[in-house]
PDB file of C-alpha atoms and ligand atoms in Angstrom:
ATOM      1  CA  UNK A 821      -0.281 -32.862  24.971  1.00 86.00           C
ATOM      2  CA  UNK A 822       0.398 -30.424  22.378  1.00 96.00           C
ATOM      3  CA  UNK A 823       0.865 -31.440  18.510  1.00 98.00           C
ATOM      4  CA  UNK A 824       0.970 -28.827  15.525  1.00 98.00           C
ATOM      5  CA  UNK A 825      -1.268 -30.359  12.865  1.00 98.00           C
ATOM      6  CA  UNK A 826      -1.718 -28.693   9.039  1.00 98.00           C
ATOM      7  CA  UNK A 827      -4.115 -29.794   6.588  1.00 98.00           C
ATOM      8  CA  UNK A 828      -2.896 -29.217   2.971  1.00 98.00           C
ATOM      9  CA  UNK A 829      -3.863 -30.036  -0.388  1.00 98.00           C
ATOM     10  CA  UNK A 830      -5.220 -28.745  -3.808  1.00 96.00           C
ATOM     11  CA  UNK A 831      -8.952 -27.038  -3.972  1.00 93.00           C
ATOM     12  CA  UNK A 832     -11.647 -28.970  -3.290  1.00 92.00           C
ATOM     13  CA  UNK A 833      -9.701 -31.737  -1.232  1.00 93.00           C
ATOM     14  CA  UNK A 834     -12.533 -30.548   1.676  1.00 93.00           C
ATOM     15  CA  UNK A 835     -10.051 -29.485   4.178  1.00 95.00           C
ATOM     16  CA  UNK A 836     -12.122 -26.761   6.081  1.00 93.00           C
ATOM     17  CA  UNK A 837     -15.357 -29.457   6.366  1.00 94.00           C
ATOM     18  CA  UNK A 838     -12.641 -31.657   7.938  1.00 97.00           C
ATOM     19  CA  UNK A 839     -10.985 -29.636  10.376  1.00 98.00           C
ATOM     20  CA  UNK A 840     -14.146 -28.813  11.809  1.00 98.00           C
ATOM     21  CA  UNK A 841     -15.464 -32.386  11.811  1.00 98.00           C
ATOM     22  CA  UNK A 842     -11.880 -33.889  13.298  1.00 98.00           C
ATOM     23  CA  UNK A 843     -11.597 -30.635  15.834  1.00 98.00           C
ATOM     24  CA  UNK A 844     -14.778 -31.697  17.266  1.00 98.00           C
ATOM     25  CA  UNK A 845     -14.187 -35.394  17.772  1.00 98.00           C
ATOM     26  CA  UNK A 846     -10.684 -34.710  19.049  1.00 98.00           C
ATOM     27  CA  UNK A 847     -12.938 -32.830  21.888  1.00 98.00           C
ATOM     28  CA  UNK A 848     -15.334 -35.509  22.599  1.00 97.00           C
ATOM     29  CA  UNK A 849     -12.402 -37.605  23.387  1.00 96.00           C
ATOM     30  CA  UNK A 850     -11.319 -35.431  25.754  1.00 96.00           C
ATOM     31  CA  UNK A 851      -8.130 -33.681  23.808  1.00 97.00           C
ATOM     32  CA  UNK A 852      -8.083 -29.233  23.660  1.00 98.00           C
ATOM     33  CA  UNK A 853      -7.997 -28.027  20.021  1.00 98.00           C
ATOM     34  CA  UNK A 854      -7.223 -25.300  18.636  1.00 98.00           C
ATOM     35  CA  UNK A 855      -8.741 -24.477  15.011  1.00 98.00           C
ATOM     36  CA  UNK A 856      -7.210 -21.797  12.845  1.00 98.00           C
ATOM     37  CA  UNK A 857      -6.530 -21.003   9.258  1.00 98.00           C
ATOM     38  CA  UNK A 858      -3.731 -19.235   6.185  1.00 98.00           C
ATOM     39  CA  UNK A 859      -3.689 -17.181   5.371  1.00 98.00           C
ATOM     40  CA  UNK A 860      -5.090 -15.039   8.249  1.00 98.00           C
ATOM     41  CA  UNK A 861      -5.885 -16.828  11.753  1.00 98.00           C
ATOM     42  CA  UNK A 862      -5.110 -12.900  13.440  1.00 98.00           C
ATOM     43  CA  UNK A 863      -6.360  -9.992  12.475  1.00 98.00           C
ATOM     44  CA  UNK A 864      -3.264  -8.595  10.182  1.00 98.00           C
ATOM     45  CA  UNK A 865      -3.779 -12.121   8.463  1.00 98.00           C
ATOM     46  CA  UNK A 866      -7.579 -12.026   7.417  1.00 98.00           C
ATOM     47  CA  UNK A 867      -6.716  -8.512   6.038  1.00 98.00           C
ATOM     48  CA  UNK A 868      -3.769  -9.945   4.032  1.00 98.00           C
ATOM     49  CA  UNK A 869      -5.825 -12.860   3.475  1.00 98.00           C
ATOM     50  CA  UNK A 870      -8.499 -10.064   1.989  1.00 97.00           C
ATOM     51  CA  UNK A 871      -5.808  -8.634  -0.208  1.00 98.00           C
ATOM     52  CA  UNK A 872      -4.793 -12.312  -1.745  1.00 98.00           C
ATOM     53  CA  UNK A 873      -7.740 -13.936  -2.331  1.00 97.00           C
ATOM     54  CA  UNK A 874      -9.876 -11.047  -4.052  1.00 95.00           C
ATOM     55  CA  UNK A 875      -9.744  -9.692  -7.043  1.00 95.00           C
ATOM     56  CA  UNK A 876      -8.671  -5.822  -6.439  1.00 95.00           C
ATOM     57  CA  UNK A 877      -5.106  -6.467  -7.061  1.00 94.00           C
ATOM     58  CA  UNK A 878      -4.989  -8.467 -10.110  1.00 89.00           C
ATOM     59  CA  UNK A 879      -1.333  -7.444 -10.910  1.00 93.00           C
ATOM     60  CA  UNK A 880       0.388  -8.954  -7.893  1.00 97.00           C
ATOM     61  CA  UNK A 881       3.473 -10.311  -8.637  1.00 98.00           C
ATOM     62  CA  UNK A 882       4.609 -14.143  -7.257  1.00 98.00           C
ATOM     63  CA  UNK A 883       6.862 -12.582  -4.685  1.00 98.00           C
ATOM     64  CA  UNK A 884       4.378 -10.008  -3.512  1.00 98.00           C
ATOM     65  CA  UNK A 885       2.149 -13.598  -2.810  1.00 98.00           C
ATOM     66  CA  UNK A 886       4.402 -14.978  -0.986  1.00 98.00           C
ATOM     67  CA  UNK A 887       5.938 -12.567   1.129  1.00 98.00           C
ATOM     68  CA  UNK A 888       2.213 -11.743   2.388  1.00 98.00           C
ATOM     69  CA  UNK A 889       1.556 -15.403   2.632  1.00 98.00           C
ATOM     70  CA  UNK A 890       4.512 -15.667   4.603  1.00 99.00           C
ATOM     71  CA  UNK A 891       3.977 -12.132   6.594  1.00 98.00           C
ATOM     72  CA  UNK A 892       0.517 -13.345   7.555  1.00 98.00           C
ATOM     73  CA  UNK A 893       2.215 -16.673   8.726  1.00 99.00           C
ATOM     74  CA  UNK A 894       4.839 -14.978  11.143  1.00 98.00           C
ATOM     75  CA  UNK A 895       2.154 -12.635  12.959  1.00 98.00           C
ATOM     76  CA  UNK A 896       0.077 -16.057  13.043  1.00 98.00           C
ATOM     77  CA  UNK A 897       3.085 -18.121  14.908  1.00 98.00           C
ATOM     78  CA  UNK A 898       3.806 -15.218  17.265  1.00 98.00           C
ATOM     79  CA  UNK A 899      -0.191 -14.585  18.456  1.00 98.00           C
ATOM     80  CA  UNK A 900      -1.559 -17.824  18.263  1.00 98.00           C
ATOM     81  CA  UNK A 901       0.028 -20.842  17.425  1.00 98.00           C
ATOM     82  CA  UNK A 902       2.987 -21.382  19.291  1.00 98.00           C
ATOM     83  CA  UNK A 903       1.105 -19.886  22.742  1.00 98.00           C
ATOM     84  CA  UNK A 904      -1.898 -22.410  21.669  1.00 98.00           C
ATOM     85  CA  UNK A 905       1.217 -25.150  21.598  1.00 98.00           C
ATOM     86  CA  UNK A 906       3.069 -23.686  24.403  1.00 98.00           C
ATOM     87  CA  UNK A 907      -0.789 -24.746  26.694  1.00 98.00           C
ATOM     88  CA  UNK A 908      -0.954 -28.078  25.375  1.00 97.00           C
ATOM     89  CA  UNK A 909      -3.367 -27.395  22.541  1.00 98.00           C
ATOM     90  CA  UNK A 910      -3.939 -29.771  19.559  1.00 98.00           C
ATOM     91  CA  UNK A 911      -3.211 -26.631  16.753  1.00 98.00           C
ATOM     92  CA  UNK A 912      -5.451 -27.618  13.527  1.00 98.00           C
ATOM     93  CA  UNK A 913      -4.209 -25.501  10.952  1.00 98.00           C
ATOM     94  CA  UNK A 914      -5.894 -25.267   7.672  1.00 98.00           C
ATOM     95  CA  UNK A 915      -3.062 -24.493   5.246  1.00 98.00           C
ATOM     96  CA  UNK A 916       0.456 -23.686   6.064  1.00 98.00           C
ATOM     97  CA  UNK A 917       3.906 -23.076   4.894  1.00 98.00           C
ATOM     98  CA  UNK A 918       3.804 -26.115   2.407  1.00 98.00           C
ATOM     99  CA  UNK A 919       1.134 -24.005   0.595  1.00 98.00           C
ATOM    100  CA  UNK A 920       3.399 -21.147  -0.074  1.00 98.00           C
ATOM    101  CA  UNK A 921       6.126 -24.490  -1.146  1.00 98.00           C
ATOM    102  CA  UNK A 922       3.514 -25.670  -3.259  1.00 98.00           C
ATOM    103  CA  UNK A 923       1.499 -22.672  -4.689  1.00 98.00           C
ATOM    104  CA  UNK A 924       4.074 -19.457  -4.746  1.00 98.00           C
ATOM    105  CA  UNK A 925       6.968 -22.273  -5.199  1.00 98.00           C
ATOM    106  CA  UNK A 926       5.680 -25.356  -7.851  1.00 98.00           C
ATOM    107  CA  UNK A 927       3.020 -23.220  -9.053  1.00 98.00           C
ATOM    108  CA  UNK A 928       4.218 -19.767  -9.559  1.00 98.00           C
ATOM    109  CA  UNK A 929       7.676 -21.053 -10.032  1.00 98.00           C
ATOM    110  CA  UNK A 930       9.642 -18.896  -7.812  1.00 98.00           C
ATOM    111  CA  UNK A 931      12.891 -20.974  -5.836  1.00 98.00           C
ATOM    112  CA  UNK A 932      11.733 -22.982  -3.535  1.00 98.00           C
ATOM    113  CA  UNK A 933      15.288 -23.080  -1.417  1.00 98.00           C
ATOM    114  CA  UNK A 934      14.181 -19.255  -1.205  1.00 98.00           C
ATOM    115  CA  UNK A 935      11.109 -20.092   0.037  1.00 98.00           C
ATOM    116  CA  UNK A 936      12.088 -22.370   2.506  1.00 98.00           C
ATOM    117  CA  UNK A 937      14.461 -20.007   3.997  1.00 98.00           C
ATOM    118  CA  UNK A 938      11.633 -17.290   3.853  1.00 98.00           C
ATOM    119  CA  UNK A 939       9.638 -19.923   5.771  1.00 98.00           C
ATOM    120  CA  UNK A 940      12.484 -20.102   8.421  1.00 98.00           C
ATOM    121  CA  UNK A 941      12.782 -16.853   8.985  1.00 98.00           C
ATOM    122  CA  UNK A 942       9.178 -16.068   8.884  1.00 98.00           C
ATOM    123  CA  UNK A 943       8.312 -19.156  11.699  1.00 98.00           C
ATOM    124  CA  UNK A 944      11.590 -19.309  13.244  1.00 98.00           C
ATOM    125  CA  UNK A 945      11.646 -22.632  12.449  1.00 98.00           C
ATOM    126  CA  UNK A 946       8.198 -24.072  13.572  1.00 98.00           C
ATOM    127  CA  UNK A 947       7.497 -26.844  11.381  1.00 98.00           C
ATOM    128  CA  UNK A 948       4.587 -29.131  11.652  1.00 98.00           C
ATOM    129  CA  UNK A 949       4.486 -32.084  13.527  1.00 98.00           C
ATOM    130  CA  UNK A 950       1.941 -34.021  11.331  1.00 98.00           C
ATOM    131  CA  UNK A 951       0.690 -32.707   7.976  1.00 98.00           C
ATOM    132  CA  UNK A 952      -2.592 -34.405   6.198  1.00 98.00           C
ATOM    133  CA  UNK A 953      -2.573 -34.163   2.642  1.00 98.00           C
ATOM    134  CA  UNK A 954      -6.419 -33.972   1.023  1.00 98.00           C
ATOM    135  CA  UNK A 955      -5.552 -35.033  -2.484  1.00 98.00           C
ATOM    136  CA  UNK A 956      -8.141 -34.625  -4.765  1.00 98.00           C
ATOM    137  CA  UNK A 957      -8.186 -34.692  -8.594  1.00 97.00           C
ATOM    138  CA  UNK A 958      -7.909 -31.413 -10.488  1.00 97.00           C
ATOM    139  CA  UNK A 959     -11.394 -32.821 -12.331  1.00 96.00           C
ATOM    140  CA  UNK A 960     -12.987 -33.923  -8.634  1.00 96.00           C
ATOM    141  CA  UNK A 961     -11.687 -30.674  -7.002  1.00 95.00           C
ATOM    142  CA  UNK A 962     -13.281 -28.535  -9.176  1.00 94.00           C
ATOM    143  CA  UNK A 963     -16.639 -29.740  -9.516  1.00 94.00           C
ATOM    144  CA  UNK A 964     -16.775 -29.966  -5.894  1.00 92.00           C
ATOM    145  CA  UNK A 965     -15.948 -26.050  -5.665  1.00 89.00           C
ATOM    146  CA  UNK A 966     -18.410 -25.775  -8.267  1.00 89.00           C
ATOM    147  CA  UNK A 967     -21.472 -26.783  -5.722  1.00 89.00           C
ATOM    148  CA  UNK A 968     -19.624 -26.050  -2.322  1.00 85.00           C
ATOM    149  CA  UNK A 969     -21.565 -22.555  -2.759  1.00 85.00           C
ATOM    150  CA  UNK A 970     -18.491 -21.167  -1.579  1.00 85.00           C
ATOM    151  CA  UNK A 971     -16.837 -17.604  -2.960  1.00 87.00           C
ATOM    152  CA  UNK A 972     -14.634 -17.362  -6.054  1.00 90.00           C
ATOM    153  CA  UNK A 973     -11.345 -16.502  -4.877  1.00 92.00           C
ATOM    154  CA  UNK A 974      -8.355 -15.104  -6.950  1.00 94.00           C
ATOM    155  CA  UNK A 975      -6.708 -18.908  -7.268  1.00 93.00           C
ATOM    156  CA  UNK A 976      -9.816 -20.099  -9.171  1.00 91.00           C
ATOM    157  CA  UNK A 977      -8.918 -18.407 -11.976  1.00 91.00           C
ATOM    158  CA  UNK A 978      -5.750 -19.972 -12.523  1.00 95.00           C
ATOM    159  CA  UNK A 979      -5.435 -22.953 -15.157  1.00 96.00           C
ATOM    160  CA  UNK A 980      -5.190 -26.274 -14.545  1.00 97.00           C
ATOM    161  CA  UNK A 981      -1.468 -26.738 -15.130  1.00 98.00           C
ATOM    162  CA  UNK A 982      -0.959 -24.489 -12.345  1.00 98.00           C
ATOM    163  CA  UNK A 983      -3.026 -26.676 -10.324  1.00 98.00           C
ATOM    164  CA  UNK A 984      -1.629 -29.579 -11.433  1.00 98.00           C
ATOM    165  CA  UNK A 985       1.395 -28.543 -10.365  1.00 98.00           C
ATOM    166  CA  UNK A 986       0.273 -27.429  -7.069  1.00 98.00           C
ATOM    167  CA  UNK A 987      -0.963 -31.554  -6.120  1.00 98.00           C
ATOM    168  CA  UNK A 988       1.941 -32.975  -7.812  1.00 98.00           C
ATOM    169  CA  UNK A 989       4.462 -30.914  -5.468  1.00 98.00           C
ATOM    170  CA  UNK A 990       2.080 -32.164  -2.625  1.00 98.00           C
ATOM    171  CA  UNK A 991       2.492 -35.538  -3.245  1.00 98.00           C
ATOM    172  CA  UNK A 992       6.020 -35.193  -3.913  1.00 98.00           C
ATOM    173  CA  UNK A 993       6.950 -34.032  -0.284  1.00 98.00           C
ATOM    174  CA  UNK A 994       4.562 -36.081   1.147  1.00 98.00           C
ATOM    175  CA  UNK A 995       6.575 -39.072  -0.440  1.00 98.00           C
ATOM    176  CA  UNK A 996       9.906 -37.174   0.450  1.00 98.00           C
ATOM    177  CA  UNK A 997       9.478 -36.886   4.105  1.00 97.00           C
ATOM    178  CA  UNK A 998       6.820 -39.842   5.427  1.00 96.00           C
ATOM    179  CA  UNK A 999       7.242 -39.128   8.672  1.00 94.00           C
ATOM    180  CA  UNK A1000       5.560 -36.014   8.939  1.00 98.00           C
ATOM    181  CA  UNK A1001       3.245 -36.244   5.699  1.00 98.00           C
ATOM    182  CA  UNK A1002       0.063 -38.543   5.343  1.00 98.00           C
ATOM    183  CA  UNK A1003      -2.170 -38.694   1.859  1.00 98.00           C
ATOM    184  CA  UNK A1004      -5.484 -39.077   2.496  1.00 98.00           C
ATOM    185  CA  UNK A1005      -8.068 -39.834  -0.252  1.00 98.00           C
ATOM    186  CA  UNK A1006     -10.558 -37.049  -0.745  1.00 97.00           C
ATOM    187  CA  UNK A1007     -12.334 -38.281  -3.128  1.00 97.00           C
ATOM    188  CA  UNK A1008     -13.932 -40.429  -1.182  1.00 97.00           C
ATOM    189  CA  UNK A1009     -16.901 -39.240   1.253  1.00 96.00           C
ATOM    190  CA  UNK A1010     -16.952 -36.911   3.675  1.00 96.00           C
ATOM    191  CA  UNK A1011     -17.387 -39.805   6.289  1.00 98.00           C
ATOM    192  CA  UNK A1012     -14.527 -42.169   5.154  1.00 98.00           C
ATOM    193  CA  UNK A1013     -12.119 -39.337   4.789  1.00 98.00           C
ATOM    194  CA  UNK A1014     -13.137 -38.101   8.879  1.00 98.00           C
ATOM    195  CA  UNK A1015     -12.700 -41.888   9.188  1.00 98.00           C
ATOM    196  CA  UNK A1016      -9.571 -41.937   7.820  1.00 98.00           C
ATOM    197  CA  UNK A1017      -7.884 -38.249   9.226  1.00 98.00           C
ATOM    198  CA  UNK A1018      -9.105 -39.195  13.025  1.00 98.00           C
ATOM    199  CA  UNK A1019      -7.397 -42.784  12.497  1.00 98.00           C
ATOM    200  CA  UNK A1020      -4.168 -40.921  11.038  1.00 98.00           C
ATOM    201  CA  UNK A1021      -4.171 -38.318  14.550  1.00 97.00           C
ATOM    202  CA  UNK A1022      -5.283 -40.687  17.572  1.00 97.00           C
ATOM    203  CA  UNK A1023      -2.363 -43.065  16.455  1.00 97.00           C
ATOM    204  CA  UNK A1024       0.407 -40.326  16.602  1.00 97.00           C
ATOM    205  CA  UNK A1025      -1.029 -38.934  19.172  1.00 96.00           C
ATOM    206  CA  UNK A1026      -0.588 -42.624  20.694  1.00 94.00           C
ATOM    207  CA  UNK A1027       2.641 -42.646  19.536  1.00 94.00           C
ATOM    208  CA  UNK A1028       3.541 -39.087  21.036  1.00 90.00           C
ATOM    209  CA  UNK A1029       1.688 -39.790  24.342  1.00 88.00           C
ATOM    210  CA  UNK A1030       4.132 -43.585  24.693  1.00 88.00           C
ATOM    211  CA  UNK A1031       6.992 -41.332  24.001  1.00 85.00           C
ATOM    212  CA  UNK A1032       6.597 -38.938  26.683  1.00 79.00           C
ATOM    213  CA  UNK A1033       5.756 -42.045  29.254  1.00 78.00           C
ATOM    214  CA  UNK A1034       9.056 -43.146  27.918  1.00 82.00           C
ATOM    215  CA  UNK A1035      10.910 -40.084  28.650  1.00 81.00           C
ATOM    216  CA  UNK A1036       9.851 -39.847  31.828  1.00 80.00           C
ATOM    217  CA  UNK A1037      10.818 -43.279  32.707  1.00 79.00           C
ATOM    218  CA  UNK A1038      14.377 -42.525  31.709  1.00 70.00           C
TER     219      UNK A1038
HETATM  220  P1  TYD B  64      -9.062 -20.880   0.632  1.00 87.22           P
HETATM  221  O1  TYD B  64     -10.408 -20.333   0.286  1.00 87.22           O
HETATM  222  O2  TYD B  64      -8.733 -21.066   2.059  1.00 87.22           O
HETATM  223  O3  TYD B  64      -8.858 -22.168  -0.237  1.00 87.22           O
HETATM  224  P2  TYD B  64      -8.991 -23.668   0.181  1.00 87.22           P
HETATM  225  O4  TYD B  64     -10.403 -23.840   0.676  1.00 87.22           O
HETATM  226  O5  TYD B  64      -8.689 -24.397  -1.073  1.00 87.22           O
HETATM  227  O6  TYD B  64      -7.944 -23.874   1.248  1.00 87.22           O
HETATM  228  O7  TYD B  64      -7.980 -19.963  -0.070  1.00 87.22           O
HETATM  229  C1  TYD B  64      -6.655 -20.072   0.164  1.00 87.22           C
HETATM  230  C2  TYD B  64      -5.968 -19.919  -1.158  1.00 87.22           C
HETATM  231  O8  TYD B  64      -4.687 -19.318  -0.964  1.00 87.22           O
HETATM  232  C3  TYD B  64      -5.743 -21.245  -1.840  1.00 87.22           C
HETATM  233  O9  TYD B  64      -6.037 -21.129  -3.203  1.00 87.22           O
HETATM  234  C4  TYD B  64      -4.268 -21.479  -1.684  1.00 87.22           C
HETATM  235  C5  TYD B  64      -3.681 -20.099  -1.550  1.00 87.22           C
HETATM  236  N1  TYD B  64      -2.463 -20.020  -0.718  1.00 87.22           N
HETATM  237  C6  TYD B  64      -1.246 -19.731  -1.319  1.00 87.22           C
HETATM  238  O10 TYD B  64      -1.185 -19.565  -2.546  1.00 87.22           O
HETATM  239  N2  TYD B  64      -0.115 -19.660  -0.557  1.00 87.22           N
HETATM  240  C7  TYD B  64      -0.145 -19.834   0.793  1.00 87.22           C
HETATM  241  O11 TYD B  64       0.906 -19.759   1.471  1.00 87.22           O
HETATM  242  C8  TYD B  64      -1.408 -20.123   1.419  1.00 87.22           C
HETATM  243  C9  TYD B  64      -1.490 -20.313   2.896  1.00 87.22           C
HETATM  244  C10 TYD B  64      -2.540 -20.204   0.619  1.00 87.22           C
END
């Protein structure tokens, strides 16, 4: 059964340790997964995600960012997710079109009706079924980046207003739209949030799976 799953949230939240973790026990149990990431996921998309995230093109305008965001996000639809969804694959996506909403949108303050059409035209219209939300503290996010060992990247030089902005327009839409959006606590350890993300998935997937018995009862 196919579901299109994105993992959001500010740095540090530990998305891309999750998405591994929950990929793999969503294959013990028996389930086909399908892990991928934004920007890139293709091979246009890790080049744009090359331009982003270093530091060669320190003049890029808000726009610029999200029209790449959202041109590495089309080619990714076309090539891999909706064929992955299309063969019954569970589609893990780390990061997604509420990132360009909350980064190029709340935190670089372009229009965010703009960027929702932009995301329209740049998905057709593929929305995600289920999107966690890794909150995390600006304070807990950072020191976390701080020892993940992991690169610098162009967005860790922003301040924290900008950040602050980016989690509070998280947990806005998560509180908007409930049905699709569930906050997780990131803070806590690696094992309670797997705990909690797996728990989150296996009952909509329960939920999906009693709907289709449904349907084809009717
Ligand atoms: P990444 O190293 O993947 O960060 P994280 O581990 O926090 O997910 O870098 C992705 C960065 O790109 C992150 O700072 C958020 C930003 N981004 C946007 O600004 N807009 C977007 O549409 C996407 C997908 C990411």
């Amino acid at each position: 059964m196919s579901l299109f799953v994105t993992f959001e949230g500010p740095e540090g939240g530990g998305k891309s340790t999750q998405i591994r973790r929950i990929a793999q026990r969503l294959e013990d149990l028996g389930h086909t997964t399908l892990v991928t990431r934004e920007p890139g996921g293709t091979a246009f998309g890790e080049a744009v995600r090359e331009i982003l995230l270093g530091f060669s093109h320190a003049a890029m305008l808000p726009e610029t960012e999200a029209l790449l965001n959202s041109a590495s996000r089309c080619q990714h639809v076309a090539e891999v997710i909706a064929p992955a969804l299309k063969a019954g694959k569970i589609v893990l996506c780390d990061r997604y079109l509420d990132s360009t909403l909350a980064y190029q949108g709340a935190g670089r303050g372009l229009d965010l009706d703009t960027l929702v059409a932009l995301q329209q035209f740049a998905t057709g219209g593929l929305w995600p079924d289920l999107t966690l939300l890794f909150d995390v503290s600006y304070d807990v996010g950072q020191a976390r980046r701080a020892t993940s060992g992991e690169p610098l990247n162009r967005f860790d030089t922003d301040t924290q207003a900008f950040h602050e902005r980016v989690r509070s327009y998280f947990l806005k839409a998560a509180a908007r739209e409930p049905r699709r959006w569930r906050i997780l606590d990131a803070s806590a350890t690696a094992d309670q949030v797997e705990h909690d993300a797996l728990l989150v998935l296996l009952q909509r997937l329960n939920e999906e799976a009693g709907a289709v018995k449904k349907d084809n009862r009717s």
